[in-house]
CSV table of C-alpha atoms in Angstrom, one decimal:
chain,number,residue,atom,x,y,z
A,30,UNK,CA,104.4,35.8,-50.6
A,31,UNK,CA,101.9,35.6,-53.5
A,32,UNK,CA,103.4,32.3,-54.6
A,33,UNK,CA,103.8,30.9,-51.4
A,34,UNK,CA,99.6,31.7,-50.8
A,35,UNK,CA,99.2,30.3,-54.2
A,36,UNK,CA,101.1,27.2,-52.9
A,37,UNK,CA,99.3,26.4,-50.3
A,38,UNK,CA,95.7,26.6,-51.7
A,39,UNK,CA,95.2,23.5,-53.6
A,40,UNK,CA,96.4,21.5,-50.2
A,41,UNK,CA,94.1,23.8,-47.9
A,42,UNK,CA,91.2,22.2,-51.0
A,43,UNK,CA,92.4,18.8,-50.6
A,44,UNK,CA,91.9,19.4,-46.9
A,45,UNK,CA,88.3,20.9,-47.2
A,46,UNK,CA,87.2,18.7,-49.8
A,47,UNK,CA,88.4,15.2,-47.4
A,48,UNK,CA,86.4,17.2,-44.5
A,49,UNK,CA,83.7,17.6,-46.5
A,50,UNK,CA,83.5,14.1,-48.4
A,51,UNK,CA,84.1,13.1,-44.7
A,52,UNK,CA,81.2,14.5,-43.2
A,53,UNK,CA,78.9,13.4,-46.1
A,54,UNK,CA,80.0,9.8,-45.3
A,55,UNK,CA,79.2,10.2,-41.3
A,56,UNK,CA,75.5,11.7,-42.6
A,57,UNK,CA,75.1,8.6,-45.4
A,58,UNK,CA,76.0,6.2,-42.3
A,59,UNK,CA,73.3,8.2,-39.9
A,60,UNK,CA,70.4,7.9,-42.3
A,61,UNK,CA,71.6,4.1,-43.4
A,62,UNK,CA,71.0,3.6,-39.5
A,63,UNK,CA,67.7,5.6,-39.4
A,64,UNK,CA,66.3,3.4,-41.7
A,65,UNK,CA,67.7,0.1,-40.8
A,66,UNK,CA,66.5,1.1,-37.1
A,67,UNK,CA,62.9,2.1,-38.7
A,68,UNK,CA,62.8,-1.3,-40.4
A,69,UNK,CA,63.8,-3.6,-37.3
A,70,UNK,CA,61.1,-1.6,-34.7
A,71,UNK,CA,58.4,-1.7,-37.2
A,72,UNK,CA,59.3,-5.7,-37.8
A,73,UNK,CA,59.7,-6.6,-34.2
A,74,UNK,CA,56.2,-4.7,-33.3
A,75,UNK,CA,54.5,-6.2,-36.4
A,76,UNK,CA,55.2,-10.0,-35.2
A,77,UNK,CA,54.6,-9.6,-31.7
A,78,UNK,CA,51.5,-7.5,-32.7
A,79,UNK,CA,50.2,-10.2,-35.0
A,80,UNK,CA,51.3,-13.3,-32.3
A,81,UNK,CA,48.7,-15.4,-30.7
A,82,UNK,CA,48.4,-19.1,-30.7
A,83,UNK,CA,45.3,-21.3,-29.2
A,84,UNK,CA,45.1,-24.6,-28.2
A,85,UNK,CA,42.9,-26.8,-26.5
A,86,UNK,CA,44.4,-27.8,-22.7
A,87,UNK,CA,42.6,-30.2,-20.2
A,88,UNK,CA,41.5,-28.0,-17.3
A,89,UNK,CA,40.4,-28.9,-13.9
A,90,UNK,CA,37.5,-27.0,-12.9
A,91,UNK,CA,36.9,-28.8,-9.7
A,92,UNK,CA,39.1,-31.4,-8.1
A,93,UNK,CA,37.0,-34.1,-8.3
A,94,UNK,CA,35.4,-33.9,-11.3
A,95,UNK,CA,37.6,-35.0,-14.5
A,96,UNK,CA,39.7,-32.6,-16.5
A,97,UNK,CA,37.5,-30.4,-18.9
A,98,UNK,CA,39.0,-29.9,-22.6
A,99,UNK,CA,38.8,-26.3,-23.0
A,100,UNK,CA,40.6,-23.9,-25.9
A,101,UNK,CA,43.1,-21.4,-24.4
A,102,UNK,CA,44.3,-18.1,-26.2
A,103,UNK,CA,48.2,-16.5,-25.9
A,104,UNK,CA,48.1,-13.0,-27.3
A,105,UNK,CA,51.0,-10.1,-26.3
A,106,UNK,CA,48.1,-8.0,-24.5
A,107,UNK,CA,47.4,-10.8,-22.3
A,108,UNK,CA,51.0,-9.5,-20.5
A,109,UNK,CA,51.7,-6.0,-19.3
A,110,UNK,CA,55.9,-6.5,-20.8
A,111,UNK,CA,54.4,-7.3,-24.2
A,112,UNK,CA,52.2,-4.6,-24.2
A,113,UNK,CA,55.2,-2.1,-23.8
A,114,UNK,CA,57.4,-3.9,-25.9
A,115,UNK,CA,54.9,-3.6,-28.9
A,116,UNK,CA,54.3,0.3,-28.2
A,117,UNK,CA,57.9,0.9,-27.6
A,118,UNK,CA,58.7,-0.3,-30.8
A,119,UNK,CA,55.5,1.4,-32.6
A,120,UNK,CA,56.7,4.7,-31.2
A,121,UNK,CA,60.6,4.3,-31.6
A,122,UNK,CA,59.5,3.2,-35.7
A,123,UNK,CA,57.6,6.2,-35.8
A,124,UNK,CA,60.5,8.7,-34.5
A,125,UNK,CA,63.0,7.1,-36.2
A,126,UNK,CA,60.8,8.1,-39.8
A,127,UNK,CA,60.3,11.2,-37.9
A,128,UNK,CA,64.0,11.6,-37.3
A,129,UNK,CA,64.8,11.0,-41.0
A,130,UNK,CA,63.0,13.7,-42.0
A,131,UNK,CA,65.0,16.1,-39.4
A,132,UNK,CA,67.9,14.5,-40.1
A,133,UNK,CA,67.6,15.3,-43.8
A,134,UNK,CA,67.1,18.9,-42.8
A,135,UNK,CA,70.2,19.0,-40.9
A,136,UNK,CA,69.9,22.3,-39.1
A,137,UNK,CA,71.3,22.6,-35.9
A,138,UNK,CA,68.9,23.0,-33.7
A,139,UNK,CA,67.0,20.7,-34.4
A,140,UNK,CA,69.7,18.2,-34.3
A,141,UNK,CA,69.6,18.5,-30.7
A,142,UNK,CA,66.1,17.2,-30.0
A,143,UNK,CA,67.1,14.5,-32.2
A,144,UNK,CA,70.6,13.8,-29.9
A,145,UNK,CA,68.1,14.3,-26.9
A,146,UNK,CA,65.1,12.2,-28.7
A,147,UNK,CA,67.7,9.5,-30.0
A,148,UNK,CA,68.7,8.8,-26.4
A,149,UNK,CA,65.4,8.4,-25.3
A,150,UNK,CA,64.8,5.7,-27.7
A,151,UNK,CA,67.7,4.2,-26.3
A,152,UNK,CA,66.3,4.0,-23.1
A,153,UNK,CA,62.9,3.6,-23.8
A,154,UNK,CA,63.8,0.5,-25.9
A,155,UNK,CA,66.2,-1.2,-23.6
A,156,UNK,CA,63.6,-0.9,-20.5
A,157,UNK,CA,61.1,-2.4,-22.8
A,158,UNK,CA,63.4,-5.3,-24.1
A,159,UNK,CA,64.6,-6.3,-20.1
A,160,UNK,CA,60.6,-6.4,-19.4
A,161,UNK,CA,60.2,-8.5,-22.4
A,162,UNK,CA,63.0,-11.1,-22.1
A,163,UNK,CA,62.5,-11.5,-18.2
A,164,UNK,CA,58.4,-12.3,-18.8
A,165,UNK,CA,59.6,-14.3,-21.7
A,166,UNK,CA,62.3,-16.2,-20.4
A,167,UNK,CA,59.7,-16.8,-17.2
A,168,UNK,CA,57.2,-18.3,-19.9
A,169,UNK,CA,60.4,-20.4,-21.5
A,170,UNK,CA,61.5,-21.9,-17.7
A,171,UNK,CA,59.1,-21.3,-14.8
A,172,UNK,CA,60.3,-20.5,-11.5
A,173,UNK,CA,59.5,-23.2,-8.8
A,174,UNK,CA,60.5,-21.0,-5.7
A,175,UNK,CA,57.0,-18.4,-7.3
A,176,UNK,CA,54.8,-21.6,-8.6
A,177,UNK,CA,55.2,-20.1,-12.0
A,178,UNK,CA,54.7,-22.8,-14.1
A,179,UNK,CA,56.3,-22.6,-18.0
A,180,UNK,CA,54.1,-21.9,-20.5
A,181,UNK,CA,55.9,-22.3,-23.6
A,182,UNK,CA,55.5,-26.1,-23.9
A,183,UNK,CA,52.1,-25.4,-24.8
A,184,UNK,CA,51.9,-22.3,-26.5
A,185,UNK,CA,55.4,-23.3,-28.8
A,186,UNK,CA,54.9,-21.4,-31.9
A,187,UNK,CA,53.4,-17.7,-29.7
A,188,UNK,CA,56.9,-17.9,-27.8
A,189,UNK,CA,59.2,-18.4,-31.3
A,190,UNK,CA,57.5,-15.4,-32.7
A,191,UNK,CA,58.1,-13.4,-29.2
A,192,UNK,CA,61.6,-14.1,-29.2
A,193,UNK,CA,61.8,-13.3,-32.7
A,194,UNK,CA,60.3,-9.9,-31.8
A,195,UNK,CA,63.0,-9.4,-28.7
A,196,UNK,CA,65.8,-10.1,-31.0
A,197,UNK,CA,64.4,-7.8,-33.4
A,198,UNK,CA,63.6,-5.2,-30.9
A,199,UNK,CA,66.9,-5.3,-29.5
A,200,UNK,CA,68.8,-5.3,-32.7
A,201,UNK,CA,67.0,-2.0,-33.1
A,202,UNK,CA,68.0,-0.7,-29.7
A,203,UNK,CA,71.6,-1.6,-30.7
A,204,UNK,CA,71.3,0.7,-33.8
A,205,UNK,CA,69.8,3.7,-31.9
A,206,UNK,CA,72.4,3.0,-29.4
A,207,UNK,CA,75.0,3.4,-32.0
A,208,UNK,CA,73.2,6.2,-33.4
A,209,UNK,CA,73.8,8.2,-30.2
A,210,UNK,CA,77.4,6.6,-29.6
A,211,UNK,CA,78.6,7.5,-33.1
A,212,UNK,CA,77.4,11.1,-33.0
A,213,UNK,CA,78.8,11.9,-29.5
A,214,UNK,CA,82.0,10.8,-30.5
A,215,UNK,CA,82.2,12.9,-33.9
A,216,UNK,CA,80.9,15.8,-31.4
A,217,UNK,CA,83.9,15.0,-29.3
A,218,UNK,CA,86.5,14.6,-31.7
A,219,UNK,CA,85.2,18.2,-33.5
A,220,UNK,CA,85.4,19.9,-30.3
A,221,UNK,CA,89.0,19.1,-29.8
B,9,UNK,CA,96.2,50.3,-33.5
B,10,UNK,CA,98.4,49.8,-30.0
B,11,UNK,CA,95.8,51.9,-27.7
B,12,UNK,CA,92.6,49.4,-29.6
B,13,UNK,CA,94.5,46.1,-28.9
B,14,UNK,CA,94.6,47.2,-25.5
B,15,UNK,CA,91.3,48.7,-25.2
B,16,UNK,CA,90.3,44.8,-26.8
B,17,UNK,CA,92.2,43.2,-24.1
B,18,UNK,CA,89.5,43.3,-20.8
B,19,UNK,CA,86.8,42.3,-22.9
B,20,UNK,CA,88.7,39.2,-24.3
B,21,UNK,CA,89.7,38.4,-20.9
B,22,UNK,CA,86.2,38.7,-19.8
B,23,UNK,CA,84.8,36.8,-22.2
B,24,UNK,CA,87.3,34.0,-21.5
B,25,UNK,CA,86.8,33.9,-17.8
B,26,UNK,CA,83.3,33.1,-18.5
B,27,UNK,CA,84.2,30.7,-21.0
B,28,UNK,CA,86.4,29.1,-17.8
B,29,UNK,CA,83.7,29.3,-15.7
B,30,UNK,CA,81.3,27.8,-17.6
B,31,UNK,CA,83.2,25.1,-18.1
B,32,UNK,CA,84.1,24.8,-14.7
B,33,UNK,CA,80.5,24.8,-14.1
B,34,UNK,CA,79.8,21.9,-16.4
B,35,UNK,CA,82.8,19.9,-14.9
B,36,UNK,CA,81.2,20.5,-11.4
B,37,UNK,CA,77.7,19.3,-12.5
B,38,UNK,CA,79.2,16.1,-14.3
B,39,UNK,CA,81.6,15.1,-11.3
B,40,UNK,CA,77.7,15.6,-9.1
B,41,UNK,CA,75.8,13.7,-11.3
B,42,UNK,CA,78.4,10.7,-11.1
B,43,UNK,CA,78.8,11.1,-7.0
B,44,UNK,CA,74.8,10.6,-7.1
B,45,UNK,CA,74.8,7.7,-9.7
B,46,UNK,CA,77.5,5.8,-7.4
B,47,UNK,CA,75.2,6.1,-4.7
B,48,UNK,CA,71.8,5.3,-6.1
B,49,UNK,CA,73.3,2.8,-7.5
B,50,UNK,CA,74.9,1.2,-4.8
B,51,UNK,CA,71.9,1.9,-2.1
B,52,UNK,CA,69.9,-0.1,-5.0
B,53,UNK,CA,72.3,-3.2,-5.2
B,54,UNK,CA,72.1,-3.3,-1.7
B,55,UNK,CA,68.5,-2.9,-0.6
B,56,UNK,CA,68.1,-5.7,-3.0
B,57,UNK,CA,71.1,-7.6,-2.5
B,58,UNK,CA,69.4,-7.8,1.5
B,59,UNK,CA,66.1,-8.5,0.7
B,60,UNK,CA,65.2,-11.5,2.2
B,61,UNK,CA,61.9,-12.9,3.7
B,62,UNK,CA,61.0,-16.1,5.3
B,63,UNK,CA,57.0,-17.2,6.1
B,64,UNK,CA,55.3,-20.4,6.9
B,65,UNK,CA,52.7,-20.9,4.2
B,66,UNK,CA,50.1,-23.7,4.3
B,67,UNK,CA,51.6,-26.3,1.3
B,68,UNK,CA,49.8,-29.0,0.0
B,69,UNK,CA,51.5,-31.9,-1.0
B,70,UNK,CA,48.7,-34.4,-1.4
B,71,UNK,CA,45.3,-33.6,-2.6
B,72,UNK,CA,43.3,-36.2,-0.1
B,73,UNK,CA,45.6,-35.3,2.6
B,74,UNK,CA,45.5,-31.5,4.6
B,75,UNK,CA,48.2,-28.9,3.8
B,76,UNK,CA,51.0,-28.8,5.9
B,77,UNK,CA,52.3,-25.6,7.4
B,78,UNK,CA,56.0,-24.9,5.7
B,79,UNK,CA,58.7,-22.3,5.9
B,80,UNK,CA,59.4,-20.6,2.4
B,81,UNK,CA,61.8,-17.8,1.8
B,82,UNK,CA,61.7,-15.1,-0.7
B,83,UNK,CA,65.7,-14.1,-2.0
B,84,UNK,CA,66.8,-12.0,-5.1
B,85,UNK,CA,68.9,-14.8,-6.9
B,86,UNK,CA,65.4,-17.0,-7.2
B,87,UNK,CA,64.5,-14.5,-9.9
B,88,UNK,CA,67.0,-13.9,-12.5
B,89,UNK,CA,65.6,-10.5,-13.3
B,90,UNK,CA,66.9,-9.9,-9.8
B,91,UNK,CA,70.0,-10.9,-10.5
B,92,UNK,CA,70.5,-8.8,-12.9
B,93,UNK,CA,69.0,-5.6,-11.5
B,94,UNK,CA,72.1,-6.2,-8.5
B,95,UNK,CA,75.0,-7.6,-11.0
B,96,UNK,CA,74.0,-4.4,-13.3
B,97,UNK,CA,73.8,-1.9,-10.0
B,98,UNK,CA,76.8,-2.9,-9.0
B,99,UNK,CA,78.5,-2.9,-11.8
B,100,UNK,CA,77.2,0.8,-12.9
B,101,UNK,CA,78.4,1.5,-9.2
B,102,UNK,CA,81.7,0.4,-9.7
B,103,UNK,CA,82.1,2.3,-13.1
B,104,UNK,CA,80.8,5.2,-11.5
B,105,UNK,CA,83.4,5.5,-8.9
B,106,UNK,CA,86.3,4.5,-11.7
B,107,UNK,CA,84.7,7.5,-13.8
B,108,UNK,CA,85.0,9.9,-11.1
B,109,UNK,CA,88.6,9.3,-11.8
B,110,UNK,CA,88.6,9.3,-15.2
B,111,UNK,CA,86.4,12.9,-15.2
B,112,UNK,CA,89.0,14.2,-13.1
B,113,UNK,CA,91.7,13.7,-15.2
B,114,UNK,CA,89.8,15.4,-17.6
B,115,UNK,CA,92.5,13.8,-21.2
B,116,UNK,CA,90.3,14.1,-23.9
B,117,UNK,CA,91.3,10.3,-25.4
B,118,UNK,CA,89.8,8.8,-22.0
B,119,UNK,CA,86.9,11.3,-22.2
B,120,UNK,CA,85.8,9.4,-25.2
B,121,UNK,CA,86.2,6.3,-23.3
B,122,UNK,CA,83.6,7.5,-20.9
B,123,UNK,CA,81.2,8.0,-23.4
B,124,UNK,CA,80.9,5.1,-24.6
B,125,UNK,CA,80.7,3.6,-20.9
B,126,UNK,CA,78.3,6.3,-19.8
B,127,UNK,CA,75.8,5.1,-23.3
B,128,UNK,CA,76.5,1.6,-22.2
B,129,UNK,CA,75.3,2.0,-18.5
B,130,UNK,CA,72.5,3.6,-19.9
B,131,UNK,CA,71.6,0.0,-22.1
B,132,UNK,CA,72.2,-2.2,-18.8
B,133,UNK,CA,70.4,-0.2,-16.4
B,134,UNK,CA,67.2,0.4,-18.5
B,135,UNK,CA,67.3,-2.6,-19.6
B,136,UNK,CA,67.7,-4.5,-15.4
B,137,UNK,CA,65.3,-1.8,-14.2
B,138,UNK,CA,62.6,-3.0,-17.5
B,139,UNK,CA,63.5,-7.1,-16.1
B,140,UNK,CA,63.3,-6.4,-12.4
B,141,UNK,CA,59.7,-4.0,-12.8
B,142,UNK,CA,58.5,-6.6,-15.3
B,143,UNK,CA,58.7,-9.6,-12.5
B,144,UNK,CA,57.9,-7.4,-9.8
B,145,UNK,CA,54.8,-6.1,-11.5
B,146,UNK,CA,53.7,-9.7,-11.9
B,147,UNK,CA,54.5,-10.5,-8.4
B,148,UNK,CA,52.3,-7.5,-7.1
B,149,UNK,CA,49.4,-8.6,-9.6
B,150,UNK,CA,49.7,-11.9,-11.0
B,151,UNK,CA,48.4,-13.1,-14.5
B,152,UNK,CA,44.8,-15.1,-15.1
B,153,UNK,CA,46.2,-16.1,-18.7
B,154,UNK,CA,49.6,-17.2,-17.5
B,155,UNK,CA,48.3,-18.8,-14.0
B,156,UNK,CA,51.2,-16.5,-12.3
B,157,UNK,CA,49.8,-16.0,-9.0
B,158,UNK,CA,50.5,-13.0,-7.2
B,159,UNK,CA,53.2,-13.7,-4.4
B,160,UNK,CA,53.3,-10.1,-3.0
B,161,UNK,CA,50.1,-10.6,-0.7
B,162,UNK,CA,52.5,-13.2,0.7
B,163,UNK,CA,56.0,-11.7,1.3
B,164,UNK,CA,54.8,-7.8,1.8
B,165,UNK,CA,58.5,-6.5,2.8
B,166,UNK,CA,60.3,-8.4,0.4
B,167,UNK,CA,58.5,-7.2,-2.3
B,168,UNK,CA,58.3,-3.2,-0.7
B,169,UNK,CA,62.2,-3.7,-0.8
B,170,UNK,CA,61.7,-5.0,-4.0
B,171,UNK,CA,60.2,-1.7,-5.0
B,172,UNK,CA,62.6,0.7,-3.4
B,173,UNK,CA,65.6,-1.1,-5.2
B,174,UNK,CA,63.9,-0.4,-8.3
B,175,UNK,CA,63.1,3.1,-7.9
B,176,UNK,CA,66.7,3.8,-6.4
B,177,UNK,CA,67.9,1.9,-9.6
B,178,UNK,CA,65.6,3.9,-12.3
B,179,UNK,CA,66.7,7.2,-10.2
B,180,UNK,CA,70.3,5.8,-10.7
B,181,UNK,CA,69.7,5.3,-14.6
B,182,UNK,CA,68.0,8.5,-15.1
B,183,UNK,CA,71.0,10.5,-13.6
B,184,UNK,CA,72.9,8.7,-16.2
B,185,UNK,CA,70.6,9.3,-19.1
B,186,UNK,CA,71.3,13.0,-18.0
B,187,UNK,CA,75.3,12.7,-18.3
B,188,UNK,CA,75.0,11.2,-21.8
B,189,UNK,CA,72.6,13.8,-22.8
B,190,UNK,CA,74.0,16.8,-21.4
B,191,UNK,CA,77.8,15.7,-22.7
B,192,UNK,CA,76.3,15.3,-26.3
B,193,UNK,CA,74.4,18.5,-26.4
B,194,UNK,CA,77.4,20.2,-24.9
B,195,UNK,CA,79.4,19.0,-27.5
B,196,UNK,CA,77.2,19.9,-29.9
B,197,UNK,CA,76.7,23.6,-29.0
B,198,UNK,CA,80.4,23.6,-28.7
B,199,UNK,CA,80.7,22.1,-32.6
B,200,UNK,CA,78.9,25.0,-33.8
């Protein structure tokens, strides 16, 4: 009997030690995330934050009169979507350095307000990257059945930086999505 | 030892029936919550898959000439971010019925499949709902900066249908938001 105990403990190690090693690895690749997904909300906020572009358009003040040369501003609070795409973002980099720090800690409990808080990002940042994209795209195309004219053939350089702050945005969604994916699938696998 | 294994017995019975019923309980809510998704979702698609207004509006074509009276129609597929809010509501319909399904089967292996639908319903509904309230918030207001006129003074039911699909769809959403999170932080109790 001793023996057979004796036998059986360096495999039951082995087993432990790959659990462990393996659990390390899942917590290296939830703080890699954290961070990458800190970095991409605080980027994406950053260049819409800092976008705006003026130029000089003719405008026609009254129909009759020629066109009057007049300078024209495009900043992201001009347009409600841009507004909550650049707090989305601000918040969702400021949980996801929060979340680090709770992550780190790893107890229990507080893992679920992160689960729970994690999700919310999810959702908080998609919603915010549909508003985006649709008032951008609107800006890139126009819509002739609304008489919403394009405006990106005059403010060219404000529309690059806000599609380089979608794709950034939604890069970042993508991570906290996995973030959420990931962990409810190691959940479901341990509660087997 | 024979009379406390017996004495032992009741209580370990007990204690399982309420682990049963608990988990009965939880399969009840889930199966609820996805009945309630497949219908919010679907009323959604189809209030705005309907929604359809005609008016005559004064157009005018030349400036020295007087505007001419004209029949224009308002329709979901004019506006992309309509579109999408239908396409995503019915597909998060149709994966709502098929999940029913796959809940009631209950295997584990597809139980991880509907996970990972579940999150990804989350992303395309928050993300429509974000589009559709983006465009319909511009069509209720308008933008100075942009020169998007308002169009909701115009078409008054469209846009009130416009507004019920919405809220129908971000009900919808939320119901899902509450299947991931209640699976993950059931999971994660249970994983203790």
């Amino acid at each position: 009997m001793e023996s057979q105990n004796k036998a059986s403990l360096p495999a039951m190690d082995g087993f432990e030690r790959r659990v462990a090693s393996r659990s390390e690895g899942a917590r290296t690749c939830d703080l890699l995330l954290r961070v990458l997904a800190l970095v991409l909300t605080m980027a994406a906020a950053i260049v819409l934050g800092v976008a705006k572009q003026t130029k000089v358009v003719p405008i026609t003040v009254v129909d009759t009169l020629p066109a009057i040369n007049l300078p024209v501003s495009a900043k992201w609070h001009y347009l409600s979507a841009f507004t909550y795409s650049v707090a989305s973002n601000a918040i969702a980099c400021s949980y996801a350095a929060l979340s680090l720090v709770l992550a780190v800690s790893g107890k229990k409990g507080i893992m679920s307000i992160v689960i729970v808080l994690d999700l919310l990002m999810v959702a908080m940042l998609f919603s915010s990257n549909g508003a985006a994209l649709a008032i951008g795209l609107m800006g890139f195309q126009g819509n002739s059945h609304v008489r919403w004219t394009k405006v990106c053939n005059v403010f060219g350089r404000f529309c690059k930086q806000v599609a380089v702050s979608i794709s950034l945005s939604l890069l970042g969604s993508i991570l906290f999505l996995l973030l959420v994916g990931i962990t409810s699938l190691r959940l479901h696998k341990k509660s087997k």
